Amino acid sequence: MSSFYEELEKRGEELGMAREEMALYAAKRQGEFTVEDYRRLPDEVRAELIDGELIYMEAPGYKHQELIMELSVELVNYIRANKGSCRVVQSPLDVQLDCDDRTMVQPDLIVICDEKKIVRKGIYGAPDLCIEILSPSTRKKDCTLKVQKYMNAGVREYWIVDPDKKAVITYRFEGEDIPGISMYTFQDKVPVGIFEGSLEIDFQEILGRLRFC
């Protein structure tokens, strides 16, 4: 059994799931799940659906959430100061990345500039910028699988923020056959590519404000 099945079985009864309901998931193999299956999950079970596979997500820690908040503030302040129309949204928010019924992700932080992609249940299509804050349970997925998924879906820029190594990796997919990759530390100012570098996020300044650094 995969970690998703194990978690669902372990927590199913305490979340009030009927055995019949749990059996619906057990009857399918990884790779066969759909957005409809994903939407049936209890709210307390955090998961992503990627190419028909349900992937369990653990609750994030304090440092993870504080970093998201700091980055959100930097992005929102810039957009408002420049009277921009882009929106900044934190997880949990469903993003139907490929506009199909086999993938639903929840990036830690997104910037979405095309309002036509904003729907009642979340985002339908690729955000302009996706940011993931690494944790032990998401490191492999965020650093490998999601790079390819975001690039193929049409995300313009993707950041991986590693609070343990105090590092930032940025991928620029827009207009490139091969993604442009840049690496930074928490001592650097990181340019936001979708704004043509007119916004630089000062990670050293953010680091000084973090409770657990």
mmCIF file of C-alpha atoms in Angstrom, residues 20-169:
data_model
loop_
_atom_site.group_PDB
_atom_site.id
_atom_site.type_symbol
_atom_site.label_atom_id
_atom_site.label_comp_id
_atom_site.label_asym_id
_atom_site.label_seq_id
_atom_site.Cartn_x
_atom_site.Cartn_y
_atom_site.Cartn_z
ATOM 1 C CA GLU A 20 -17.899 1.744 1.732
ATOM 2 C CA GLU A 21 -16.411 5.157 1.004
ATOM 3 C CA MET A 22 -12.886 3.989 1.827
ATOM 4 C CA ALA A 23 -13.441 0.924 -0.345
ATOM 5 C CA LEU A 24 -14.010 3.184 -3.376
ATOM 6 C CA TYR A 25 -10.399 4.361 -3.094
ATOM 7 C CA ALA A 26 -8.988 0.921 -2.303
ATOM 8 C CA ALA A 27 -10.655 -0.451 -5.453
ATOM 9 C CA LYS A 28 -8.575 1.817 -7.692
ATOM 10 C CA ARG A 29 -4.882 1.652 -8.473
ATOM 11 C CA GLN A 30 -2.574 4.641 -8.375
ATOM 12 C CA GLY A 31 -2.765 6.278 -11.794
ATOM 13 C CA GLU A 32 -6.514 5.668 -12.089
ATOM 14 C CA PHE A 33 -7.837 8.388 -9.786
ATOM 15 C CA THR A 34 -9.714 11.399 -11.153
ATOM 16 C CA VAL A 35 -10.623 14.897 -9.999
ATOM 17 C CA GLU A 36 -13.997 13.480 -8.945
ATOM 18 C CA ASP A 37 -12.223 11.035 -6.594
ATOM 19 C CA TYR A 38 -10.076 13.873 -5.282
ATOM 20 C CA ARG A 39 -13.108 16.041 -4.530
ATOM 21 C CA ARG A 40 -14.716 13.215 -2.526
ATOM 22 C CA LEU A 41 -11.867 13.206 0.007
ATOM 23 C CA PRO A 42 -12.697 14.585 3.465
ATOM 24 C CA ASP A 43 -11.499 18.152 4.011
ATOM 25 C CA GLU A 44 -9.149 16.909 6.749
ATOM 26 C CA VAL A 45 -7.183 14.749 4.287
ATOM 27 C CA ARG A 46 -4.682 16.940 2.412
ATOM 28 C CA ALA A 47 -3.653 15.441 -0.893
ATOM 29 C CA GLU A 48 -2.671 16.287 -4.445
ATOM 30 C CA LEU A 49 -3.653 14.454 -7.596
ATOM 31 C CA ILE A 50 -0.871 14.168 -10.177
ATOM 32 C CA ASP A 51 -1.399 12.143 -13.366
ATOM 33 C CA GLY A 52 -4.044 10.015 -11.662
ATOM 34 C CA GLU A 53 -2.004 9.374 -8.501
ATOM 35 C CA LEU A 54 -3.226 10.608 -5.124
ATOM 36 C CA ILE A 55 -0.336 11.856 -3.000
ATOM 37 C CA TYR A 56 -0.842 12.462 0.728
ATOM 38 C CA MET A 57 0.415 15.788 2.127
ATOM 39 C CA GLU A 58 1.379 16.289 5.752
ATOM 40 C CA ALA A 59 0.421 19.477 7.577
ATOM 41 C CA PRO A 60 3.206 22.091 7.223
ATOM 42 C CA GLY A 61 5.248 23.419 10.140
ATOM 43 C CA TYR A 62 5.490 26.951 11.509
ATOM 44 C CA LYS A 63 8.644 27.948 9.577
ATOM 45 C CA HIS A 64 7.037 26.799 6.346
ATOM 46 C CA GLN A 65 3.958 28.935 6.914
ATOM 47 C CA GLU A 66 5.913 31.970 8.057
ATOM 48 C CA LEU A 67 7.979 31.910 4.856
ATOM 49 C CA ILE A 68 4.811 31.757 2.765
ATOM 50 C CA MET A 69 3.417 34.773 4.608
ATOM 51 C CA GLU A 70 6.625 36.797 4.164
ATOM 52 C CA LEU A 71 6.779 36.054 0.432
ATOM 53 C CA SER A 72 3.083 36.831 0.034
ATOM 54 C CA VAL A 73 3.526 40.245 1.644
ATOM 55 C CA GLU A 74 6.458 41.097 -0.656
ATOM 56 C CA LEU A 75 4.506 40.114 -3.771
ATOM 57 C CA VAL A 76 1.230 41.781 -2.752
ATOM 58 C CA ASN A 77 2.932 45.038 -1.765
ATOM 59 C CA TYR A 78 4.735 45.222 -5.116
ATOM 60 C CA ILE A 79 1.588 44.522 -7.149
ATOM 61 C CA ARG A 80 -0.454 47.095 -5.226
ATOM 62 C CA ALA A 81 2.263 49.742 -5.403
ATOM 63 C CA ASN A 82 2.392 49.294 -9.180
ATOM 64 C CA LYS A 83 -1.390 49.080 -9.549
ATOM 65 C CA GLY A 84 -1.073 45.618 -11.049
ATOM 66 C CA SER A 85 -3.922 43.189 -11.644
ATOM 67 C CA CYS A 86 -2.172 39.952 -10.659
ATOM 68 C CA ARG A 87 -3.447 38.032 -7.643
ATOM 69 C CA VAL A 88 -1.381 36.335 -4.933
ATOM 70 C CA VAL A 89 -2.945 33.276 -3.295
ATOM 71 C CA GLN A 90 -1.671 30.855 -0.662
ATOM 72 C CA SER A 91 -2.374 27.146 -0.268
ATOM 73 C CA PRO A 92 -4.699 25.395 0.282
ATOM 74 C CA LEU A 93 -6.186 26.258 -3.117
ATOM 75 C CA ASP A 94 -7.022 23.753 -5.833
ATOM 76 C CA VAL A 95 -5.209 24.339 -9.115
ATOM 77 C CA GLN A 96 -6.475 22.199 -12.015
ATOM 78 C CA LEU A 97 -3.114 22.560 -13.670
ATOM 79 C CA ASP A 98 -3.554 20.628 -16.922
ATOM 80 C CA CYS A 99 -7.258 21.461 -17.349
ATOM 81 C CA ASP A 100 -8.000 17.721 -17.332
ATOM 82 C CA ASP A 101 -9.484 15.279 -14.808
ATOM 83 C CA ARG A 102 -6.198 13.637 -13.742
ATOM 84 C CA THR A 103 -4.266 16.414 -12.000
ATOM 85 C CA MET A 104 -5.097 18.788 -9.138
ATOM 86 C CA VAL A 105 -2.261 20.441 -7.228
ATOM 87 C CA GLN A 106 -1.964 22.860 -4.315
ATOM 88 C CA PRO A 107 1.183 24.990 -4.727
ATOM 89 C CA ASP A 108 2.230 26.726 -1.515
ATOM 90 C CA LEU A 109 1.966 30.131 -3.177
ATOM 91 C CA ILE A 110 0.881 31.285 -6.619
ATOM 92 C CA VAL A 111 0.682 34.479 -8.629
ATOM 93 C CA ILE A 112 -2.096 34.450 -11.203
ATOM 94 C CA CYS A 113 -2.344 37.282 -13.744
ATOM 95 C CA ASP A 114 -5.056 35.920 -16.061
ATOM 96 C CA GLU A 115 -8.374 36.436 -14.263
ATOM 97 C CA LYS A 116 -10.155 34.132 -16.726
ATOM 98 C CA LYS A 117 -8.369 31.231 -14.996
ATOM 99 C CA ILE A 118 -9.899 32.104 -11.614
ATOM 100 C CA VAL A 119 -13.012 29.997 -11.045
ATOM 101 C CA ARG A 120 -15.262 29.418 -8.052
ATOM 102 C CA LYS A 121 -13.429 26.250 -6.932
ATOM 103 C CA GLY A 122 -9.885 27.536 -7.464
ATOM 104 C CA ILE A 123 -7.670 27.973 -10.522
ATOM 105 C CA TYR A 124 -8.326 26.338 -13.898
ATOM 106 C CA GLY A 125 -5.041 26.364 -15.803
ATOM 107 C CA ALA A 126 -1.429 27.276 -15.146
ATOM 108 C CA PRO A 127 -0.526 30.116 -12.736
ATOM 109 C CA ASP A 128 2.145 32.595 -13.818
ATOM 110 C CA LEU A 129 4.360 31.891 -10.788
ATOM 111 C CA CYS A 130 4.348 28.877 -8.462
ATOM 112 C CA ILE A 131 6.399 28.775 -5.259
ATOM 113 C CA GLU A 132 6.940 25.644 -3.186
ATOM 114 C CA ILE A 133 8.527 25.686 0.281
ATOM 115 C CA LEU A 134 10.363 22.387 0.750
ATOM 116 C CA SER A 135 9.645 20.070 3.649
ATOM 117 C CA PRO A 136 10.941 16.517 4.202
ATOM 118 C CA SER A 137 7.716 14.963 2.924
ATOM 119 C CA THR A 138 7.516 17.087 -0.262
ATOM 120 C CA ARG A 139 11.183 17.479 -1.229
ATOM 121 C CA LYS A 140 11.319 14.723 -3.862
ATOM 122 C CA LYS A 141 7.985 15.657 -5.438
ATOM 123 C CA ASP A 142 8.703 19.401 -5.525
ATOM 124 C CA CYS A 143 12.239 19.036 -6.905
ATOM 125 C CA THR A 144 11.526 16.513 -9.645
ATOM 126 C CA LEU A 145 7.924 15.738 -10.570
ATOM 127 C CA LYS A 146 6.580 19.259 -10.193
ATOM 128 C CA VAL A 147 9.360 20.853 -12.236
ATOM 129 C CA GLN A 148 8.232 18.841 -15.255
ATOM 130 C CA LYS A 149 4.524 19.262 -14.527
ATOM 131 C CA TYR A 150 4.725 23.027 -14.147
ATOM 132 C CA MET A 151 6.851 23.427 -17.272
ATOM 133 C CA ASN A 152 4.567 21.276 -19.420
ATOM 134 C CA ALA A 153 1.423 23.015 -18.143
ATOM 135 C CA GLY A 154 2.657 26.483 -19.103
ATOM 136 C CA VAL A 155 3.681 27.945 -15.736
ATOM 137 C CA ARG A 156 5.968 30.871 -16.548
ATOM 138 C CA GLU A 157 8.180 30.658 -13.448
ATOM 139 C CA TYR A 158 8.719 28.209 -10.580
ATOM 140 C CA TRP A 159 10.575 28.749 -7.308
ATOM 141 C CA ILE A 160 11.767 26.076 -4.898
ATOM 142 C CA VAL A 161 12.573 27.551 -1.485
ATOM 143 C CA ASP A 162 14.613 25.308 0.833
ATOM 144 C CA PRO A 163 14.462 26.647 4.426
ATOM 145 C CA ASP A 164 16.848 23.989 5.757
ATOM 146 C CA LYS A 165 19.626 24.702 3.253
ATOM 147 C CA LYS A 166 18.655 28.403 3.065
ATOM 148 C CA ALA A 167 18.608 28.205 -0.704
ATOM 149 C CA VAL A 168 16.317 29.221 -3.554
ATOM 150 C CA ILE A 169 16.188 27.638 -7.021
#
